[in-house]
XYZ file of C-alpha atoms in Angstrom:
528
model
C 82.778 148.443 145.288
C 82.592 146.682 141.960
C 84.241 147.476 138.370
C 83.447 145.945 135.154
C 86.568 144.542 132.739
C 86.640 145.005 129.375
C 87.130 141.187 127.657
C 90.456 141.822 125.136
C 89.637 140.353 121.339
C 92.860 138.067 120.330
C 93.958 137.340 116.491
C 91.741 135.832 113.516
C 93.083 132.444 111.795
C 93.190 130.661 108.482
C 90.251 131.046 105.997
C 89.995 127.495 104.764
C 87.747 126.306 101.520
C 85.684 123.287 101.352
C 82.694 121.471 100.557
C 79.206 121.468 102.527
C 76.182 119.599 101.987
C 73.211 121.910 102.515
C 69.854 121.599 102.825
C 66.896 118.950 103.518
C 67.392 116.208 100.434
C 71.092 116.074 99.436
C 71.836 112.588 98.049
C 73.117 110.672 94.842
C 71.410 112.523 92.029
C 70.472 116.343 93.551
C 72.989 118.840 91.653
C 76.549 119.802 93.647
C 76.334 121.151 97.006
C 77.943 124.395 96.913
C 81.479 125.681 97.800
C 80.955 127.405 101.018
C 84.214 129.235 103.296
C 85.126 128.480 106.508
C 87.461 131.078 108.775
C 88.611 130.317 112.268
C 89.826 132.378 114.927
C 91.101 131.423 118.181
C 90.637 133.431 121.512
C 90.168 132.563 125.341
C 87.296 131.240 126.710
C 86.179 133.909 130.019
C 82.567 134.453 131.656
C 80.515 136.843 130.626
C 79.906 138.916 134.188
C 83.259 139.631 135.585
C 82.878 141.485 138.548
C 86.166 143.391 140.399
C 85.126 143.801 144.007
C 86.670 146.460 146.831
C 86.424 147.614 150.203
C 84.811 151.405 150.176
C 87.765 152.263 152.148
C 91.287 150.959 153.566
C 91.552 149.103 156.274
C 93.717 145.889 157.683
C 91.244 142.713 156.612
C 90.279 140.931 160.049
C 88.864 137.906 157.924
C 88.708 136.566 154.481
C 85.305 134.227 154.342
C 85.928 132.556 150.617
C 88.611 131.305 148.547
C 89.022 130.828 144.767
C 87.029 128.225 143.352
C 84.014 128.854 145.964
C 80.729 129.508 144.863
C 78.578 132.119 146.251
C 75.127 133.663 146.697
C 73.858 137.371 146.544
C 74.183 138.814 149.586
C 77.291 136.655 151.263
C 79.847 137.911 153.565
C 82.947 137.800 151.761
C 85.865 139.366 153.771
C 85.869 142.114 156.706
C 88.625 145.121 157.847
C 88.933 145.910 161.362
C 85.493 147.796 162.341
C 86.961 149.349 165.258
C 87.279 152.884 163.891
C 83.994 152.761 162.110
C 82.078 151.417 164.998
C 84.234 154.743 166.894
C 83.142 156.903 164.471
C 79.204 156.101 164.648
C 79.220 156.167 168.607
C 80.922 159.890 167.665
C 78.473 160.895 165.277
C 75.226 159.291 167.519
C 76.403 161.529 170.041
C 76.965 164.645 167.959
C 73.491 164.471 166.726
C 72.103 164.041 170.644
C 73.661 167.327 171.573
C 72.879 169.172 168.365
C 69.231 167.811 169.138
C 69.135 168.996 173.087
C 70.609 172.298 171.553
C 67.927 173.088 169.138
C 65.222 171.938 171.554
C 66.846 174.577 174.079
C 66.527 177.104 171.555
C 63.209 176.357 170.210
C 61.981 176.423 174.018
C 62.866 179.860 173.739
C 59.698 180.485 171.648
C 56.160 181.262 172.638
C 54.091 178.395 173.231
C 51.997 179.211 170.081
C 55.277 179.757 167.917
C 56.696 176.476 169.352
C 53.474 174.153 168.383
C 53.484 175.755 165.104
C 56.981 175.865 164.339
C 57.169 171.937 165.403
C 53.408 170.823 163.278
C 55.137 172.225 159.947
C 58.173 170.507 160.319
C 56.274 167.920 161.173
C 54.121 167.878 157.577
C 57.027 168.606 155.929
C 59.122 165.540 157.442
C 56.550 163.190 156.854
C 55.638 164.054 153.139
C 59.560 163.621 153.150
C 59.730 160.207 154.611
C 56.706 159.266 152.590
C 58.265 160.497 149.317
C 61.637 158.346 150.712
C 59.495 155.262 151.036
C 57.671 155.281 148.130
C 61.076 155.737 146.344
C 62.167 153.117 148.027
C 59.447 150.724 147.287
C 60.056 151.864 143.580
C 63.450 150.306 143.196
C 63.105 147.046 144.792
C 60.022 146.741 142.285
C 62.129 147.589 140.121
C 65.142 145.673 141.363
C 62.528 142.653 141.106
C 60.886 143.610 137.674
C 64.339 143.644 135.909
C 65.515 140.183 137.231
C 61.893 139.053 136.485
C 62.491 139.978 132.780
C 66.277 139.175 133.006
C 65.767 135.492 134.207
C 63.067 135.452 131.316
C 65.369 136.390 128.770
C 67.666 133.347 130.299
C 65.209 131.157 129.745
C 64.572 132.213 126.270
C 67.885 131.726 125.323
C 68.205 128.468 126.925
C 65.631 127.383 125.221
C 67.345 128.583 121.976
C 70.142 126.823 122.823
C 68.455 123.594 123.410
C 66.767 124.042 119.978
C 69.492 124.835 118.024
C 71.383 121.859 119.352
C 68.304 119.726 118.557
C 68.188 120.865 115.187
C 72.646 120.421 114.304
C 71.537 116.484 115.926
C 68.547 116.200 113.187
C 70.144 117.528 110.204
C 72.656 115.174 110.920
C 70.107 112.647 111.410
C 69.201 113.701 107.913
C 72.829 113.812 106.629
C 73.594 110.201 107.656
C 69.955 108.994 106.209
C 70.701 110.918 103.123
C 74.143 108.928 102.911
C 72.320 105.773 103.740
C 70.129 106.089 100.625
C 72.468 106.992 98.241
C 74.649 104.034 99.652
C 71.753 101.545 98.805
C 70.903 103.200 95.777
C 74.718 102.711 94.329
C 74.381 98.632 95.549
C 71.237 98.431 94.083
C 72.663 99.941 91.043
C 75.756 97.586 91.097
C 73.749 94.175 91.868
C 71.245 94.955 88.735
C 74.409 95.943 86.129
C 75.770 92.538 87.215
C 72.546 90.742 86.778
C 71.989 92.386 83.088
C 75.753 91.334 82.440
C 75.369 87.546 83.880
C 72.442 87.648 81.978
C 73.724 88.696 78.520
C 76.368 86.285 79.043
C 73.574 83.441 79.635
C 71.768 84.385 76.724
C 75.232 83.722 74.399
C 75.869 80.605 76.055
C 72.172 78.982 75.694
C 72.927 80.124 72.152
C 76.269 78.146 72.016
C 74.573 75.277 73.590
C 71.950 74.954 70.849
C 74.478 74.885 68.357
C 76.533 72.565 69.696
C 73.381 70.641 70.233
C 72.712 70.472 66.575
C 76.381 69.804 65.296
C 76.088 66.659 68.316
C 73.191 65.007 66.410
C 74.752 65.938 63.058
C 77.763 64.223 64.359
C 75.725 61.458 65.601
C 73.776 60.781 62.392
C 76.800 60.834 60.491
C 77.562 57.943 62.834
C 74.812 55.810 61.952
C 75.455 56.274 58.174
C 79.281 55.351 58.747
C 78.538 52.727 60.781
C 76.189 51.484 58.236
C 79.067 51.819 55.533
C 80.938 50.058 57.915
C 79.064 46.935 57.877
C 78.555 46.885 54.105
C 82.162 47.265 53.468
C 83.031 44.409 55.844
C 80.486 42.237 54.364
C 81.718 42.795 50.978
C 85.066 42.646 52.077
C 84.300 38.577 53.774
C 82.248 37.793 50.577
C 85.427 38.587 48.008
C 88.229 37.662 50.523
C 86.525 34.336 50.811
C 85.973 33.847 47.574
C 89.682 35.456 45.848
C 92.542 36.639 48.900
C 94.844 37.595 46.744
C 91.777 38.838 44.102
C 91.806 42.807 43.481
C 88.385 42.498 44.546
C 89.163 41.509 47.820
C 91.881 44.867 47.864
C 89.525 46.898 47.322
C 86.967 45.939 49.796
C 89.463 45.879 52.552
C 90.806 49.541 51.731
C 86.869 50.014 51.383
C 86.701 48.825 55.724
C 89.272 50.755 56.335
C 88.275 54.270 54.806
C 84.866 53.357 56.580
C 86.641 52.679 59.640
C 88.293 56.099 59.571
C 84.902 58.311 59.066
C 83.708 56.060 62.232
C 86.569 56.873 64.638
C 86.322 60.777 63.268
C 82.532 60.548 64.223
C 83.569 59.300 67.638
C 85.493 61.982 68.258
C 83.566 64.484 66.668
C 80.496 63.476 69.186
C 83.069 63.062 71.976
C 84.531 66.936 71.490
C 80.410 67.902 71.241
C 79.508 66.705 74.201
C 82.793 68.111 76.216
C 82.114 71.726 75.086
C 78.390 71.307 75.490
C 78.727 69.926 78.749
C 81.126 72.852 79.811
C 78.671 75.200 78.469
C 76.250 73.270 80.730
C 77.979 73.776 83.576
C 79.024 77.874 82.551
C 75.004 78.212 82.339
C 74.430 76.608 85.969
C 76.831 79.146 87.336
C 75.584 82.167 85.501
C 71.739 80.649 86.621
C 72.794 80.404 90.193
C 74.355 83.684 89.976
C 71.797 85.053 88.633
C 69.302 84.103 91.177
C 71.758 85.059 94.445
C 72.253 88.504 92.955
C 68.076 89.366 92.271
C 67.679 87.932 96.126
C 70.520 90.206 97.179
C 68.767 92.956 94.925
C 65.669 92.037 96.987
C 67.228 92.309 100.022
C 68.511 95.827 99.039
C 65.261 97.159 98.084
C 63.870 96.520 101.113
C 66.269 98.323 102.902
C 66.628 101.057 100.556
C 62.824 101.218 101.189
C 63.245 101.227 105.111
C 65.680 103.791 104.232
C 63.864 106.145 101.953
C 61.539 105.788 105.674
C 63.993 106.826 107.565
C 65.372 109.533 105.247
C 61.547 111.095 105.219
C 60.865 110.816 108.715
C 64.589 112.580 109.403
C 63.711 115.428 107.202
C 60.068 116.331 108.823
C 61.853 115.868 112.392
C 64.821 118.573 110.799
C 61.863 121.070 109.415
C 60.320 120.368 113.104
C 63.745 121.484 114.483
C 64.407 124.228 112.755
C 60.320 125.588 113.376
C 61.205 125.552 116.668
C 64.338 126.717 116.409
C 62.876 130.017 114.426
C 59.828 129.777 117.349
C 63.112 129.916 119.663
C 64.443 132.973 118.171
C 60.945 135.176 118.270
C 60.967 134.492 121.750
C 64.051 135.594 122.473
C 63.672 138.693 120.134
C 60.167 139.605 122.487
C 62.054 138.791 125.106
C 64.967 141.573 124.693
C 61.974 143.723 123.710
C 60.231 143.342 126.850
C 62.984 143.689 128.817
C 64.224 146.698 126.807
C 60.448 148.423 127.050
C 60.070 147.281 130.735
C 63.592 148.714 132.232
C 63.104 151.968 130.328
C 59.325 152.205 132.232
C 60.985 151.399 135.653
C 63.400 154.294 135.064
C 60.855 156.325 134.125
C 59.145 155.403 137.499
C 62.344 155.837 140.019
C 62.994 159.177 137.894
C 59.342 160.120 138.764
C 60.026 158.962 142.827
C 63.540 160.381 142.666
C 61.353 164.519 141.568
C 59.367 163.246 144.232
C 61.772 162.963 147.246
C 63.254 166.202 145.808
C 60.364 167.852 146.089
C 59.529 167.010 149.627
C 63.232 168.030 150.844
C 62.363 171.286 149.013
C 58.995 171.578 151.311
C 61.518 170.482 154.619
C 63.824 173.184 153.544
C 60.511 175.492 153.162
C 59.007 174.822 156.668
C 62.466 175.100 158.402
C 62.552 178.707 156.548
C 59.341 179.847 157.270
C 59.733 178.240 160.766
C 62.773 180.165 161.038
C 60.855 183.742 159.725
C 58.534 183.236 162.670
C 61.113 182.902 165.441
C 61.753 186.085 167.345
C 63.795 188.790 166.331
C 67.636 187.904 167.127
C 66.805 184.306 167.258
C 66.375 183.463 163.366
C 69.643 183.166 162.684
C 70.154 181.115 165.753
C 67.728 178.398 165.379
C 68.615 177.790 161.888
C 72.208 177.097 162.275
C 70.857 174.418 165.374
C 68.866 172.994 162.902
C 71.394 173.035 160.213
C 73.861 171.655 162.939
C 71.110 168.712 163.465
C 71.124 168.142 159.645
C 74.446 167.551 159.201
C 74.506 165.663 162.224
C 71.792 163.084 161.251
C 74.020 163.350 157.763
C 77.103 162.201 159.623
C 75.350 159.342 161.584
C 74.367 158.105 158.051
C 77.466 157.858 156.443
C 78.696 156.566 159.744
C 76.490 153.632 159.884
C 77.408 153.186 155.783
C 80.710 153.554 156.723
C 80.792 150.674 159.444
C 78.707 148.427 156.838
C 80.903 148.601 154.295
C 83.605 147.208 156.653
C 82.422 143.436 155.193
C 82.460 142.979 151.941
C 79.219 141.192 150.190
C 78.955 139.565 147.253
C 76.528 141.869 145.234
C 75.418 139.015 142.662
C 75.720 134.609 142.624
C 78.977 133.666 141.284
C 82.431 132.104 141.957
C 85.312 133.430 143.168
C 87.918 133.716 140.531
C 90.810 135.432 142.776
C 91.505 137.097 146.380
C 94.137 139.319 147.072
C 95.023 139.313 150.173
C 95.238 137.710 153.382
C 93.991 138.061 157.256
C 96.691 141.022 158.654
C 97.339 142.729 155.504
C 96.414 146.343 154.894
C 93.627 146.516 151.757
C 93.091 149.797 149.858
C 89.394 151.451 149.198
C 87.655 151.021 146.040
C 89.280 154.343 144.003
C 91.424 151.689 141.418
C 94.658 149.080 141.428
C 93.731 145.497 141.396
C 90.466 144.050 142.306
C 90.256 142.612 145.861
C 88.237 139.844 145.141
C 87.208 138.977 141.295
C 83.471 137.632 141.186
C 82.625 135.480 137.643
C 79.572 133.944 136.630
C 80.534 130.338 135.318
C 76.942 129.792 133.516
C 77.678 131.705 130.403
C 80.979 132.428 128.232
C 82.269 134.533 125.667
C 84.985 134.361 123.153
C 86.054 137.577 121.763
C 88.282 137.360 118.506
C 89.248 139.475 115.960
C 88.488 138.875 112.152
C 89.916 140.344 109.059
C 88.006 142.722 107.454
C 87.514 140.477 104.093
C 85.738 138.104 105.691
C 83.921 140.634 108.425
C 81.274 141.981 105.835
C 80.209 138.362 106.351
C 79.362 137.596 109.806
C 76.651 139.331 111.618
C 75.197 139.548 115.283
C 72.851 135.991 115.465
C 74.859 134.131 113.255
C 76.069 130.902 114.105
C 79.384 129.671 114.591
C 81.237 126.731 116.085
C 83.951 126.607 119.302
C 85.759 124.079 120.339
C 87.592 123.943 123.629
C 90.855 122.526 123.343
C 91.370 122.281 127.270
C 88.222 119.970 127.528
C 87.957 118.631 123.921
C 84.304 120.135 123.858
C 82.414 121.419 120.767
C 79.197 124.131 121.392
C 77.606 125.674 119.300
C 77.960 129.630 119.452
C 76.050 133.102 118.334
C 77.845 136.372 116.902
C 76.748 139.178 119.622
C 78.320 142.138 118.160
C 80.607 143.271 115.041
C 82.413 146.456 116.211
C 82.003 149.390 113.846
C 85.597 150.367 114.758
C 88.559 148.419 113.274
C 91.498 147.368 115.054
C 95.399 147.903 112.850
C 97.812 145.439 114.038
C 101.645 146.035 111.434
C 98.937 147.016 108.486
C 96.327 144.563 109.371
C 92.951 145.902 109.615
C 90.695 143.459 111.947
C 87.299 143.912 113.639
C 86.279 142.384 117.031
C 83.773 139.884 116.933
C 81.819 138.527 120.801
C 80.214 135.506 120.340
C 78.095 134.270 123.263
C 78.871 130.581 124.024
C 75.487 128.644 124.219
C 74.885 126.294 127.031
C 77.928 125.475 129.352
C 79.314 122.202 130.568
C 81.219 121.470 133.446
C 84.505 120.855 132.142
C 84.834 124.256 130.706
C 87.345 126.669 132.923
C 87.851 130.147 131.979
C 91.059 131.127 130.134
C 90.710 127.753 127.940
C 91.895 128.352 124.772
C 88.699 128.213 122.188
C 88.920 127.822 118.323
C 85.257 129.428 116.630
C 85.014 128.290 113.087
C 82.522 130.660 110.993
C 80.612 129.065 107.854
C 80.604 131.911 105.022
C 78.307 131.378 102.003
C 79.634 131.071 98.541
């Protein structure tokens, strides 16, 4: 027989505060994303189906067919107890239901002809609207059996299909979060280049400014040259035409102090025009830098514009693929919604039906129990109360080969679902109990789907709800997947004053790395 485990919820963590960017367009210039609260809780990773398998009854196990680790399919022998007894006890009970048989056909031979055909043609009726009742109840629960997994493997696909969306969309908005990044990036070196440009260019301006004025002092300087020079000549003349004529004559004094003082303004004009054109030609020379610079900063600008343009692209054609994502993430969800509806509408219909078959069955027993009783009236007087304990004897003997035949079945254990074998307890030789509690025999998981169940305080529980979305990580197998709130108990859990409530979240997708009892970390995003 099988038992369902209850999954224990372990402690909530920190609440921790930081920034998020939400939405489609955040990037330099949108207002402040805002302050949003993360809390995080740690529990153990285990399947969702646990299954605790036993033997119906003791026995000594003859052969164990599986060992942990081993995956298996609906149906599969799993281990066997020694049959011997059982297979004793049918061969008892076949032959207790011969005689009981040859002992009510020796006392229904007792009858009249007339009595006997009649007696046996309403049994008959009533038997076979019996077994037809029994088949058609029959027939009823494998449809059913096959309806619910119909609807069941429907509502798998539904939420695998979720899944797959929702991971979709967490790759697209960060598609859209790195393209949003990539803008802004541009848009700050664009930014940078031009401030440059308007500075090199201010600069530029001031020196083309110094360069005209140094310009004009150069050919002030320059025609202050000719006019010295000039001076220079006339003094010198003078000065040979008096020297010649008087040396020693004051005339001749005075023309060469004359040469000299002309002299002097020369030189000074020489180096007047020889300081000009230094500082112009370093001015020069700061324009040609400021020029070139100039021009390789508007190419770089160029350069960034175009890719800020290829961004801005990108950026667009992120967003539409994120608003795709989360259509069909939202298209995801309704199916999985009409799924759980169907399922829930279609299971209550097939109980309906098997209720319906179940009255049915009833119902023809009653008539059995009817015929036997007015077969019984008709016997002769004395024999009533003869022939209806024979055929009470044969009843319980037909009950007895039954449970017989159950009895010897359940002798191997089967594995009533697909699965893997988490444990087995016990080895070939060793006596196993039945199925009435202690440990589980063999422990059946399903390794598709997870759960983690943790327990979260309750100032922070008003805030999750069942289909929110939350993230795990597996430390074991340094894994991140994405997760969904199942349930929020109503009931709170005190641990030394601390009121908690248990959360299940319901892992989404798997990956072959995970192993249960993997210690998982699930990180809930709470609004501001």
């Amino acid at each position: 027989m099988l038992q369902l485990r209850p999954r224990p919820a372990l402690a909530a963590g920190i609440v921790l505060g930081g920034l998020a960017f939400g939405g489609f367009g955040a990037f330099a210039g949108d207002a402040p994303a805002p302050l949003t609260v993360t809390v995080t809780a740690s529990g153990t990773l285990q399947p969702s189906q646990d299954l605790s398998l036993n033997f119906g009854a003791a026995g000594r196990l003859v052969g164990v067919d599986v060992q942990r680790g081993q995956h298996v399919s609906k149906g599969q022998a799993l281990a066997a107890v020694d049959p011997t007894q059982a297979q004793a006890n049918l061969r008892s009970a076949v032959a207790n239901l011969a005689s009981a048989r040859a002992h009510l056909l020796q006392l229904e031979g007792r009858l009249t002809p007339p009595e006997h055909r009649q007696s046996r043609a309403a049994r008959q009726r009533a038997e076979l609207a019996a077994t037809q009742a029994q088949s058609a109840l029959q027939l009823a629960r494998e449809a059913a059996d096959s309806n619910v997994a119909a609807r069941a493997a429907a509502l798998d696909r539904a939420n695998a299909k979720l899944a797959a969306a929702q991971a979709d969309l967490a790759a697209a908005q960060q598609t859209l979060s790195d393209a949003a990044a990539k803008v802004a990036e541009l848009k700050s070196q664009a930014a940078t280049i031009q401030s440059r440009i308007n500075g090199n260019q201010e600069q530029k301006a001031g020196l083309e400014g110094t360069q005209s004025s140094l310009q004009t002092q150069l050919q002030g300087a320059q025609d202050d040259l000719q006019t010295d020079q000039a001076s220079l000549q006339d003094a010198q003349q003078r000065k040979s035409t008096e020297c010649t004529a008087d040396p020693s004559g004051a005339a001749c004094s005075s023309a060469t102090a004359d040469v000299t003082e002309a002299q002097a303004r020369v030189d000074n004009d020489h180096a007047r025009i020889s300081d000009f054109r230094l500082r112009l030609s370093s001015t020069q020379s700061s324009i040609g830098d400021l020029g070139k610079g100039i021009t390789s900063d508007q190419n770089s600008l160029s350069d960034v514009n175009a890719k800020l343009s290829d961004a801005n692209g990108a950026y667009g054609e992120a967003k539409s693929a994120a608003q795709t994502a989360q259509s069909k993430v939202d298209g995801a969800t309704d199916a999985v919604t009409s799924a759980q509806d169907a399922a829930r509408s279609g299971n209550q219909q097939e109980a309906q039906t098997l209720l319906n078959a179940r009255d049915a069955v009833a119902t023809a027993k009653v008539g059995v129990e009817s015929a036997l009783a007015d077969n019984a009236a008709k016997a002769r007087s004395g024999k009533a109360g003869e022939l209806q304990a024979a055929r009470t004897a044969v009843d319980a003997a037909e009950a007895a080969v039954a449970n017989a035949r159950e009895a010897l079945a359940s002798t191997t254990l089967r594995a009533p679902a697909d699965g893997t074998i988490a444990t087995v307890n016990g080895t070939v030789g060793e006596l196993t109990g039945g199925g009435g509690g202690g440990s589980a025999f063999i422990t059946l998981v399903d390794l598709g789907t997870y759960d983690v169940n943790v327990l979260v305080d309750e100032i922070d529980v008003a805030h999750i709800h069942p289909g929110q979305q939350a993230k795990v990580t597996i430390s074991g197998a340094d894994v991140r997947l994405t997760a969904t709130v199942a349930a929020v108990d109503t009931l709170s859990t005190t641990d030394k004053g601390d009121v908690r409530y248990g959360v299940r979240l319901v892992v989404a997708g798997s990956d072959p790395s995970l192993r249960p009892g993997m210690t998982a970390e699930a990180t809930f995003t709470l609004g501001a």
